[in-house]
mmCIF file of C-alpha atoms and ligand atoms in Angstrom:
data_model
loop_
_atom_site.group_PDB
_atom_site.id
_atom_site.type_symbol
_atom_site.label_atom_id
_atom_site.label_comp_id
_atom_site.label_asym_id
_atom_site.label_seq_id
_atom_site.Cartn_x
_atom_site.Cartn_y
_atom_site.Cartn_z
ATOM 1 C CA MET A 40 -6.624 1.316 -25.515
ATOM 2 C CA LYS A 41 -6.364 3.126 -22.203
ATOM 3 C CA ILE A 42 -3.357 2.267 -19.457
ATOM 4 C CA LEU A 43 -3.205 4.088 -16.369
ATOM 5 C CA VAL A 44 -0.605 4.176 -14.349
ATOM 6 C CA ALA A 45 -1.462 4.521 -10.920
ATOM 7 C CA THR A 46 0.999 4.760 -8.382
ATOM 8 C CA GLU A 47 1.265 6.366 -4.739
ATOM 9 C CA LYS A 48 4.676 6.285 -5.175
ATOM 10 C CA ALA A 49 5.902 8.032 -8.202
ATOM 11 C CA PHE A 50 8.234 6.734 -10.917
ATOM 12 C CA ALA A 51 10.380 9.218 -11.405
ATOM 13 C CA LEU A 52 9.819 11.210 -14.743
ATOM 14 C CA VAL A 53 12.244 10.141 -16.936
ATOM 15 C CA ALA A 54 10.701 6.491 -16.657
ATOM 16 C CA ILE A 55 7.263 7.885 -16.988
ATOM 17 C CA ASN A 56 8.369 9.436 -20.510
ATOM 18 C CA LEU A 57 9.632 6.758 -21.596
ATOM 19 C CA ILE A 58 6.747 4.695 -20.427
ATOM 20 C CA ARG A 59 4.955 6.833 -22.327
ATOM 21 C CA GLU A 60 7.061 6.657 -25.855
ATOM 22 C CA VAL A 61 6.135 2.937 -25.518
ATOM 23 C CA THR A 62 2.658 3.277 -25.354
ATOM 24 C CA ASP A 63 2.493 6.241 -28.208
ATOM 25 C CA ALA A 64 4.610 3.662 -30.281
ATOM 26 C CA ALA A 65 2.130 1.320 -29.580
ATOM 27 C CA GLY A 66 -1.007 3.775 -30.372
ATOM 28 C CA HIS A 67 -2.336 3.698 -26.667
ATOM 29 C CA GLN A 68 -3.274 6.576 -24.100
ATOM 30 C CA LEU A 69 -1.375 6.860 -21.162
ATOM 31 C CA ALA A 70 -3.190 8.537 -18.138
ATOM 32 C CA LEU A 71 -1.301 9.196 -14.778
ATOM 33 C CA LEU A 72 -2.455 8.959 -11.563
ATOM 34 C CA GLU A 73 0.710 9.411 -9.285
ATOM 35 C CA ASP A 74 1.008 10.007 -5.346
ATOM 36 C CA TYR A 75 -2.717 9.862 -4.992
ATOM 37 C CA LYS A 76 -3.532 9.686 -1.199
ATOM 38 C CA ASP A 77 -6.917 8.072 -0.680
ATOM 39 C CA VAL A 78 -8.383 5.209 -2.499
ATOM 40 C CA SER A 79 -11.508 6.740 -3.630
ATOM 41 C CA GLU A 80 -9.097 8.986 -5.964
ATOM 42 C CA LEU A 81 -7.340 5.521 -7.859
ATOM 43 C CA LEU A 82 -11.435 4.043 -8.188
ATOM 44 C CA THR A 83 -12.398 7.103 -9.627
ATOM 45 C CA ALA A 84 -9.532 6.663 -12.170
ATOM 46 C CA VAL A 85 -9.470 3.118 -12.626
ATOM 47 C CA ALA A 86 -13.283 3.906 -14.365
ATOM 48 C CA ASP A 87 -12.282 3.589 -18.402
ATOM 49 C CA ALA A 88 -8.501 2.397 -18.021
ATOM 50 C CA ASP A 89 -8.041 -0.521 -20.144
ATOM 51 C CA ALA A 90 -5.009 -1.662 -18.797
ATOM 52 C CA LEU A 91 -3.309 -0.643 -15.657
ATOM 53 C CA ILE A 92 0.298 -0.343 -14.163
ATOM 54 C CA VAL A 93 0.924 -0.172 -10.431
ATOM 55 C CA ARG A 94 3.539 -0.601 -8.168
ATOM 56 C CA SER A 95 2.767 -1.560 -4.168
ATOM 57 C CA ASP A 96 -1.008 0.249 -4.659
ATOM 58 C CA LEU A 97 -3.231 -2.270 -3.847
ATOM 59 C CA VAL A 98 -5.307 -3.663 -6.584
ATOM 60 C CA THR A 99 -8.771 -5.009 -4.258
ATOM 61 C CA PRO A 100 -11.656 -6.176 -5.259
ATOM 62 C CA GLN A 101 -12.931 -2.867 -4.805
ATOM 63 C CA VAL A 102 -10.637 -1.269 -7.446
ATOM 64 C CA LEU A 103 -11.308 -4.187 -9.345
ATOM 65 C CA GLU A 104 -14.942 -3.936 -9.508
ATOM 66 C CA ALA A 105 -14.777 -0.247 -10.385
ATOM 67 C CA ALA A 106 -12.255 -0.897 -13.254
ATOM 68 C CA LYS A 107 -15.390 -2.151 -15.372
ATOM 69 C CA LYS A 108 -13.538 -2.499 -18.765
ATOM 70 C CA LEU A 109 -9.991 -3.262 -17.118
ATOM 71 C CA LYS A 110 -8.133 -6.464 -19.073
ATOM 72 C CA ILE A 111 -4.543 -6.711 -17.690
ATOM 73 C CA VAL A 112 -2.621 -4.846 -14.946
ATOM 74 C CA VAL A 113 1.197 -5.135 -14.608
ATOM 75 C CA ARG A 114 2.720 -4.660 -11.005
ATOM 76 C CA ALA A 115 5.656 -3.132 -12.143
ATOM 77 C CA GLY A 116 7.990 -5.138 -9.406
ATOM 78 C CA ALA A 117 8.648 -8.129 -8.571
ATOM 79 C CA GLY A 118 6.555 -8.660 -5.597
ATOM 80 C CA TYR A 119 2.921 -9.423 -6.556
ATOM 81 C CA ASP A 120 1.567 -9.883 -3.073
ATOM 82 C CA ASN A 121 -0.577 -6.688 -3.272
ATOM 83 C CA LEU A 122 -2.402 -8.024 -6.563
ATOM 84 C CA ASP A 123 -5.487 -9.895 -5.253
ATOM 85 C CA LEU A 124 -4.864 -12.585 -7.871
ATOM 86 C CA PRO A 125 -8.282 -14.762 -7.591
ATOM 87 C CA ALA A 126 -10.633 -11.283 -7.520
ATOM 88 C CA CYS A 127 -8.347 -10.867 -10.817
ATOM 89 C CA THR A 128 -9.323 -14.001 -11.889
ATOM 90 C CA ALA A 129 -12.612 -13.549 -11.510
ATOM 91 C CA HIS A 130 -12.736 -10.226 -12.850
ATOM 92 C CA LYS A 131 -11.350 -11.421 -16.434
ATOM 93 C CA VAL A 132 -8.342 -9.792 -15.600
ATOM 94 C CA VAL A 133 -5.342 -10.924 -16.942
ATOM 95 C CA ALA A 134 -2.496 -9.645 -13.999
ATOM 96 C CA MET A 135 1.245 -9.697 -14.775
ATOM 97 C CA ASN A 136 4.918 -8.560 -12.799
ATOM 98 C CA THR A 137 8.447 -7.778 -14.451
ATOM 99 C CA PRO A 138 10.751 -10.071 -12.290
ATOM 100 C CA GLY A 139 13.811 -8.992 -12.300
ATOM 101 C CA GLN A 140 13.593 -5.109 -12.931
ATOM 102 C CA ASN A 141 14.134 -3.491 -10.065
ATOM 103 C CA SER A 142 16.544 -6.403 -8.494
ATOM 104 C CA ASN A 143 20.155 -4.337 -8.324
ATOM 105 C CA ALA A 144 18.072 -1.205 -6.667
ATOM 106 C CA VAL A 145 16.836 -3.202 -3.917
ATOM 107 C CA ALA A 146 20.260 -5.240 -3.416
ATOM 108 C CA GLU A 147 22.183 -1.662 -3.289
ATOM 109 C CA LEU A 148 19.960 -0.372 -0.248
ATOM 110 C CA ALA A 149 20.768 -4.325 1.529
ATOM 111 C CA PHE A 150 24.208 -2.778 1.121
ATOM 112 C CA GLU A 151 23.486 1.292 1.860
ATOM 113 C CA MET A 152 21.999 0.488 5.467
ATOM 114 C CA MET A 153 24.675 -2.304 5.932
ATOM 115 C CA LEU A 154 27.529 -0.088 5.161
ATOM 116 C CA PHE A 155 26.065 2.936 6.878
ATOM 117 C CA GLN A 156 24.921 0.960 9.768
ATOM 118 C CA ALA A 157 28.960 -0.545 10.143
ATOM 119 C CA ARG A 158 29.778 2.836 10.511
ATOM 120 C CA GLY A 159 27.907 4.034 13.040
ATOM 121 C CA GLY A 160 25.779 6.139 10.885
ATOM 122 C CA PHE A 161 28.656 8.451 10.110
ATOM 123 C CA ALA A 162 28.452 9.863 13.418
ATOM 124 C CA GLY A 163 32.868 10.129 13.916
ATOM 125 C CA LYS A 164 33.487 6.671 16.357
ATOM 126 C CA SER A 165 35.099 3.144 14.607
ATOM 127 C CA GLY A 166 32.576 1.355 13.513
ATOM 128 C CA SER A 167 33.478 -2.133 11.716
ATOM 129 C CA GLU A 168 34.125 -3.603 8.096
ATOM 130 C CA LEU A 169 32.049 -5.978 5.213
ATOM 131 C CA ARG A 170 34.938 -7.790 4.357
ATOM 132 C CA GLY A 171 35.870 -11.239 5.727
ATOM 133 C CA LYS A 172 32.192 -11.275 7.084
ATOM 134 C CA THR A 173 29.765 -13.538 6.634
ATOM 135 C CA LEU A 174 26.543 -12.919 4.896
ATOM 136 C CA GLY A 175 23.453 -15.158 4.689
ATOM 137 C CA LEU A 176 21.185 -14.866 1.655
ATOM 138 C CA HIS A 177 17.691 -16.193 3.410
ATOM 139 C CA ALA A 178 16.307 -16.965 -0.851
ATOM 140 C CA PHE A 179 18.258 -16.868 -3.426
ATOM 141 C CA GLY A 180 15.891 -15.263 -6.899
ATOM 142 C CA ASN A 181 17.194 -11.806 -8.474
ATOM 143 C CA VAL A 182 17.989 -9.731 -5.850
ATOM 144 C CA GLY A 183 19.416 -12.407 -3.869
ATOM 145 C CA LYS A 184 22.122 -13.057 -7.305
ATOM 146 C CA TYR A 185 22.568 -8.818 -7.045
ATOM 147 C CA MET A 186 23.587 -9.538 -3.454
ATOM 148 C CA ALA A 187 25.871 -12.534 -4.664
ATOM 149 C CA GLU A 188 27.973 -10.147 -6.792
ATOM 150 C CA ILE A 189 28.229 -6.884 -4.692
ATOM 151 C CA ALA A 190 28.889 -9.141 -1.394
ATOM 152 C CA LYS A 191 31.975 -10.635 -3.054
ATOM 153 C CA GLY A 192 33.037 -7.165 -4.260
ATOM 154 C CA PHE A 193 33.495 -6.389 -0.685
ATOM 155 C CA GLY A 194 34.938 -9.441 -0.126
ATOM 156 C CA MET A 195 32.339 -11.090 2.066
ATOM 157 C CA VAL A 196 31.426 -14.852 2.554
ATOM 158 C CA VAL A 197 28.828 -15.532 1.703
ATOM 159 C CA PHE A 198 25.968 -18.564 2.157
ATOM 160 C CA ALA A 199 22.484 -18.459 1.061
ATOM 161 C CA PHE A 200 18.904 -20.411 1.719
ATOM 162 C CA ASP A 201 16.432 -21.144 -0.989
ATOM 163 C CA PRO A 202 14.241 -24.542 -1.127
ATOM 164 C CA PHE A 203 13.512 -23.807 -5.063
ATOM 165 C CA VAL A 204 16.595 -23.185 -5.973
ATOM 166 C CA ASN A 205 19.258 -26.123 -7.138
ATOM 167 C CA GLU A 206 22.428 -25.854 -4.948
ATOM 168 C CA ASP A 207 24.358 -25.970 -8.286
ATOM 169 C CA VAL A 208 22.860 -22.671 -9.320
ATOM 170 C CA MET A 209 23.885 -20.988 -6.285
ATOM 171 C CA LYS A 210 27.697 -22.753 -6.725
ATOM 172 C CA GLY A 211 27.573 -21.635 -10.509
ATOM 173 C CA ALA A 212 27.599 -18.017 -8.100
ATOM 174 C CA GLY A 213 30.748 -18.305 -6.412
ATOM 175 C CA ILE A 214 28.339 -18.511 -3.036
ATOM 176 C CA LYS A 215 28.016 -21.564 -0.299
ATOM 177 C CA ALA A 216 24.794 -23.294 -0.107
ATOM 178 C CA CYS A 217 22.959 -24.292 3.293
ATOM 179 C CA LYS A 218 20.893 -27.259 3.885
ATOM 180 C CA ASN A 219 18.336 -25.145 5.426
ATOM 181 C CA THR A 220 17.920 -22.019 7.001
ATOM 182 C CA GLU A 221 19.333 -23.425 10.711
ATOM 183 C CA GLU A 222 22.744 -23.802 9.521
ATOM 184 C CA LEU A 223 22.135 -20.687 7.275
ATOM 185 C CA TYR A 224 21.196 -18.972 10.467
ATOM 186 C CA SER A 225 23.927 -20.007 12.592
ATOM 187 C CA LYS A 226 26.776 -19.431 10.508
ATOM 188 C CA CYS A 227 26.523 -15.752 9.086
ATOM 189 C CA GLN A 228 26.824 -12.014 10.821
ATOM 190 C CA TYR A 229 24.613 -10.694 8.332
ATOM 191 C CA ILE A 230 21.115 -11.672 6.969
ATOM 192 C CA SER A 231 19.233 -10.621 4.196
ATOM 193 C CA LEU A 232 15.484 -11.547 3.609
ATOM 194 C CA HIS A 233 14.526 -11.903 0.080
ATOM 195 C CA MET A 234 11.928 -13.997 -0.450
ATOM 196 C CA PRO A 235 8.231 -13.175 -1.528
ATOM 197 C CA ALA A 236 5.322 -12.430 1.324
ATOM 198 C CA ASN A 237 3.145 -15.551 1.017
ATOM 199 C CA ASP A 238 1.426 -17.281 3.254
ATOM 200 C CA LYS A 239 3.833 -19.726 3.689
ATOM 201 C CA THR A 240 6.602 -17.019 4.698
ATOM 202 C CA LYS A 241 4.498 -14.454 6.754
ATOM 203 C CA LYS A 242 5.570 -14.327 10.017
ATOM 204 C CA SER A 243 8.485 -17.076 9.447
ATOM 205 C CA ILE A 244 11.431 -15.462 11.016
ATOM 206 C CA GLY A 245 10.977 -15.083 14.378
ATOM 207 C CA TYR A 246 12.743 -15.643 18.029
ATOM 208 C CA GLU A 247 13.763 -19.212 17.196
ATOM 209 C CA LEU A 248 15.911 -18.526 14.090
ATOM 210 C CA LEU A 249 17.776 -14.914 14.771
ATOM 211 C CA LYS A 250 18.716 -16.298 18.243
ATOM 212 C CA LYS A 251 20.825 -18.727 16.364
ATOM 213 C CA MET A 252 22.535 -15.614 14.951
ATOM 214 C CA PRO A 253 26.344 -15.097 15.776
ATOM 215 C CA LYS A 254 27.271 -12.368 17.942
ATOM 216 C CA GLY A 255 26.989 -8.961 16.217
ATOM 217 C CA ALA A 256 23.818 -9.898 14.483
ATOM 218 C CA VAL A 257 22.095 -7.826 12.010
ATOM 219 C CA LEU A 258 19.022 -8.930 10.011
ATOM 220 C CA VAL A 259 18.778 -7.115 6.858
ATOM 221 C CA ASN A 260 14.896 -6.548 5.222
ATOM 222 C CA THR A 261 14.159 -5.435 2.055
ATOM 223 C CA ALA A 262 11.674 -8.258 1.173
ATOM 224 C CA ARG A 263 8.584 -6.996 3.107
ATOM 225 C CA LYS A 264 7.838 -6.477 7.052
ATOM 226 C CA GLU A 265 5.526 -8.886 6.968
ATOM 227 C CA VAL A 266 7.900 -11.894 6.708
ATOM 228 C CA ILE A 267 8.806 -11.040 10.335
ATOM 229 C CA ASP A 268 7.462 -12.127 13.506
ATOM 230 C CA GLU A 269 7.506 -8.469 15.006
ATOM 231 C CA GLU A 270 7.168 -10.301 18.299
ATOM 232 C CA GLY A 271 10.288 -12.357 18.197
ATOM 233 C CA LEU A 272 12.128 -9.812 16.849
ATOM 234 C CA LEU A 273 11.438 -7.832 19.814
ATOM 235 C CA LYS A 274 12.404 -10.096 22.132
ATOM 236 C CA ILE A 275 15.554 -11.364 20.654
ATOM 237 C CA PHE A 276 16.366 -7.306 20.870
ATOM 238 C CA GLU A 277 15.823 -7.655 24.030
ATOM 239 C CA GLU A 278 17.659 -10.366 25.242
ATOM 240 C CA ARG A 279 21.099 -9.444 23.298
ATOM 241 C CA SER A 280 22.102 -5.836 22.657
ATOM 242 C CA ASP A 281 24.676 -6.994 19.664
ATOM 243 C CA PHE A 282 21.805 -7.753 17.366
ATOM 244 C CA ARG A 283 20.723 -5.019 14.461
ATOM 245 C CA TYR A 284 17.698 -4.717 12.484
ATOM 246 C CA LEU A 285 17.628 -2.834 8.981
ATOM 247 C CA SER A 286 14.689 -2.364 7.841
ATOM 248 C CA ASP A 287 13.582 -0.914 4.056
ATOM 249 C CA VAL A 288 10.514 -0.041 5.468
ATOM 250 C CA GLU A 289 9.174 0.497 9.699
ATOM 251 C CA PRO A 290 7.660 -2.820 11.211
ATOM 252 C CA ASP A 291 4.271 -2.140 12.975
ATOM 253 C CA CYS A 292 6.219 -2.234 16.534
ATOM 254 C CA LYS A 293 8.706 1.049 15.411
ATOM 255 C CA ALA A 294 6.990 2.829 18.590
ATOM 256 C CA VAL A 295 9.026 0.356 20.999
ATOM 257 C CA PHE A 296 12.092 0.501 18.174
ATOM 258 C CA ASP A 297 12.172 4.300 19.065
ATOM 259 C CA GLU A 298 11.450 4.039 22.390
ATOM 260 C CA LYS A 299 13.794 1.108 23.958
ATOM 261 C CA PHE A 300 16.272 0.197 20.736
ATOM 262 C CA LYS A 301 17.848 3.742 19.865
ATOM 263 C CA GLY A 302 20.763 3.461 17.710
ATOM 264 C CA ARG A 303 20.109 -0.414 16.582
ATOM 265 C CA PHE A 304 17.944 -0.045 13.842
ATOM 266 C CA ILE A 305 17.486 1.770 10.640
ATOM 267 C CA PHE A 306 13.737 2.298 9.003
ATOM 268 C CA THR A 307 13.324 3.449 5.776
ATOM 269 C CA ALA A 308 9.926 5.928 6.325
ATOM 270 C CA LYS A 309 8.672 5.001 2.564
ATOM 271 C CA LYS A 310 9.925 1.744 0.797
ATOM 272 C CA MET A 311 13.166 2.947 -0.822
ATOM 273 C CA GLY A 312 14.863 -0.191 -2.438
ATOM 274 C CA ALA A 313 12.993 0.450 -6.096
ATOM 275 C CA GLN A 314 13.532 3.956 -5.493
ATOM 276 C CA THR A 315 16.229 4.149 -8.285
ATOM 277 C CA GLU A 316 15.493 5.986 -11.849
ATOM 278 C CA GLU A 317 17.225 2.942 -13.425
ATOM 279 C CA ALA A 318 14.910 0.312 -11.477
ATOM 280 C CA ASN A 319 11.305 2.865 -12.334
ATOM 281 C CA ILE A 320 12.691 2.738 -15.889
ATOM 282 C CA ASN A 321 13.730 -0.979 -16.054
ATOM 283 C CA ALA A 322 10.172 -2.353 -14.437
ATOM 284 C CA GLY A 323 7.857 1.187 -15.500
ATOM 285 C CA VAL A 324 8.795 0.144 -18.960
ATOM 286 C CA ALA A 325 9.093 -3.375 -19.043
ATOM 287 C CA ALA A 326 5.405 -3.462 -17.318
ATOM 288 C CA ALA A 327 4.494 -0.717 -20.568
ATOM 289 C CA ARG A 328 5.775 -3.705 -23.209
ATOM 290 C CA GLN A 329 4.139 -6.068 -21.744
ATOM 291 C CA ILE A 330 0.574 -5.343 -21.961
ATOM 292 C CA ALA A 331 1.080 -3.073 -25.534
ATOM 293 C CA ASP A 332 2.908 -6.622 -26.755
ATOM 294 C CA PHE A 333 -0.595 -8.322 -24.508
ATOM 295 C CA PHE A 334 -2.561 -6.013 -26.361
ATOM 296 C CA LYS A 335 -0.612 -6.455 -30.048
ATOM 297 C CA THR A 336 0.095 -10.676 -29.867
ATOM 298 C CA GLY A 337 -1.801 -11.551 -26.838
ATOM 299 C CA ASN A 338 1.269 -12.785 -25.378
ATOM 300 C CA GLU A 339 0.975 -13.399 -21.196
ATOM 301 C CA LYS A 340 4.833 -14.822 -20.734
ATOM 302 C CA PHE A 341 4.695 -12.675 -17.043
ATOM 303 C CA ARG A 342 0.840 -13.948 -16.150
ATOM 304 C CA LEU A 343 0.805 -14.985 -12.498
ATOM 305 C CA ASN A 344 -3.149 -15.715 -12.300
ATOM 306 C CA LYS A 345 -2.843 -18.363 -14.513
HETATM 307 C C1 3PG B 2 9.161 -4.647 -5.488
HETATM 308 O O1 3PG B 2 8.816 -6.088 -5.048
HETATM 309 O O2 3PG B 2 9.572 -5.340 -7.274
HETATM 310 C C2 3PG B 2 9.268 -3.968 -4.737
HETATM 311 O O3 3PG B 2 9.550 -4.277 -3.353
HETATM 312 C C3 3PG B 2 9.273 -2.684 -5.014
HETATM 313 O O4 3PG B 2 8.295 -2.330 -4.604
HETATM 314 P P1 3PG B 2 7.945 -1.201 -5.387
HETATM 315 O O5 3PG B 2 7.856 -0.732 -6.530
HETATM 316 O O6 3PG B 2 6.372 -0.100 -4.370
HETATM 317 O O7 3PG B 2 9.032 0.403 -4.448
#
């Protein structure tokens, strides 16, 4: 079988070498399309692929139409908003993700941004510390759990809200459960977002919630830019000079931030959360193993389009 790794943002070489070990051992052929600039390159490369590994690359009906032999696509990562699941099903393509594999890297990036911001970008002026500050985790999945662990190490007071996670799980992780978003946002100076982007969550973080945050508010977004209601975010920035926004990926309204709010935000130019060798290895190898196992035994454990 031909397994294509198509990544507009390439994996580290060490991860590719380990992915190749898995595909070689299983008797499959590995093809690479890295750092591609135009979707036409993907459409050509995918034409004879039996399996596809992607990151945030869009798997659209057009891609699936071009992939005449495709049987399985694995998103090497957690969020699968880039996969058109109904189109995968229509093309009889099994779609999977690799949950948890890059979560620590994302949590570390959230803290890296928080620390850099708290120390004023290392520019020499007095900053602030994380110890004793409140951190609210909006959603408590794999990344949220790593966040809690790191935050406790820093001596932060950690709260979480997640409608899909039992309070006992949060208590077991040594953090406090909030009953709703209102409670979480009013209690926490730092809020870190960890929900997926879907119809329910898109544009769900807006003015009404953000205005509840206490003085010195810092919103940290290593989830997706789409979960933010950018109009509401700009409104709170206009009203409150204490408000900060740290985001892994620029918002659509970046030009306004550049013009009006210098020093009050950090935006990564390219999504950096999962850009570590370790995360590339974990997610890439997991994807390759899931594909090899699917072809060998039919295992569909991480299937998304059931
Ligand atoms: C994920 O959903 O797994 C992360 O956002 C990582 O995305 P990336 O593979 O595009 O870096």
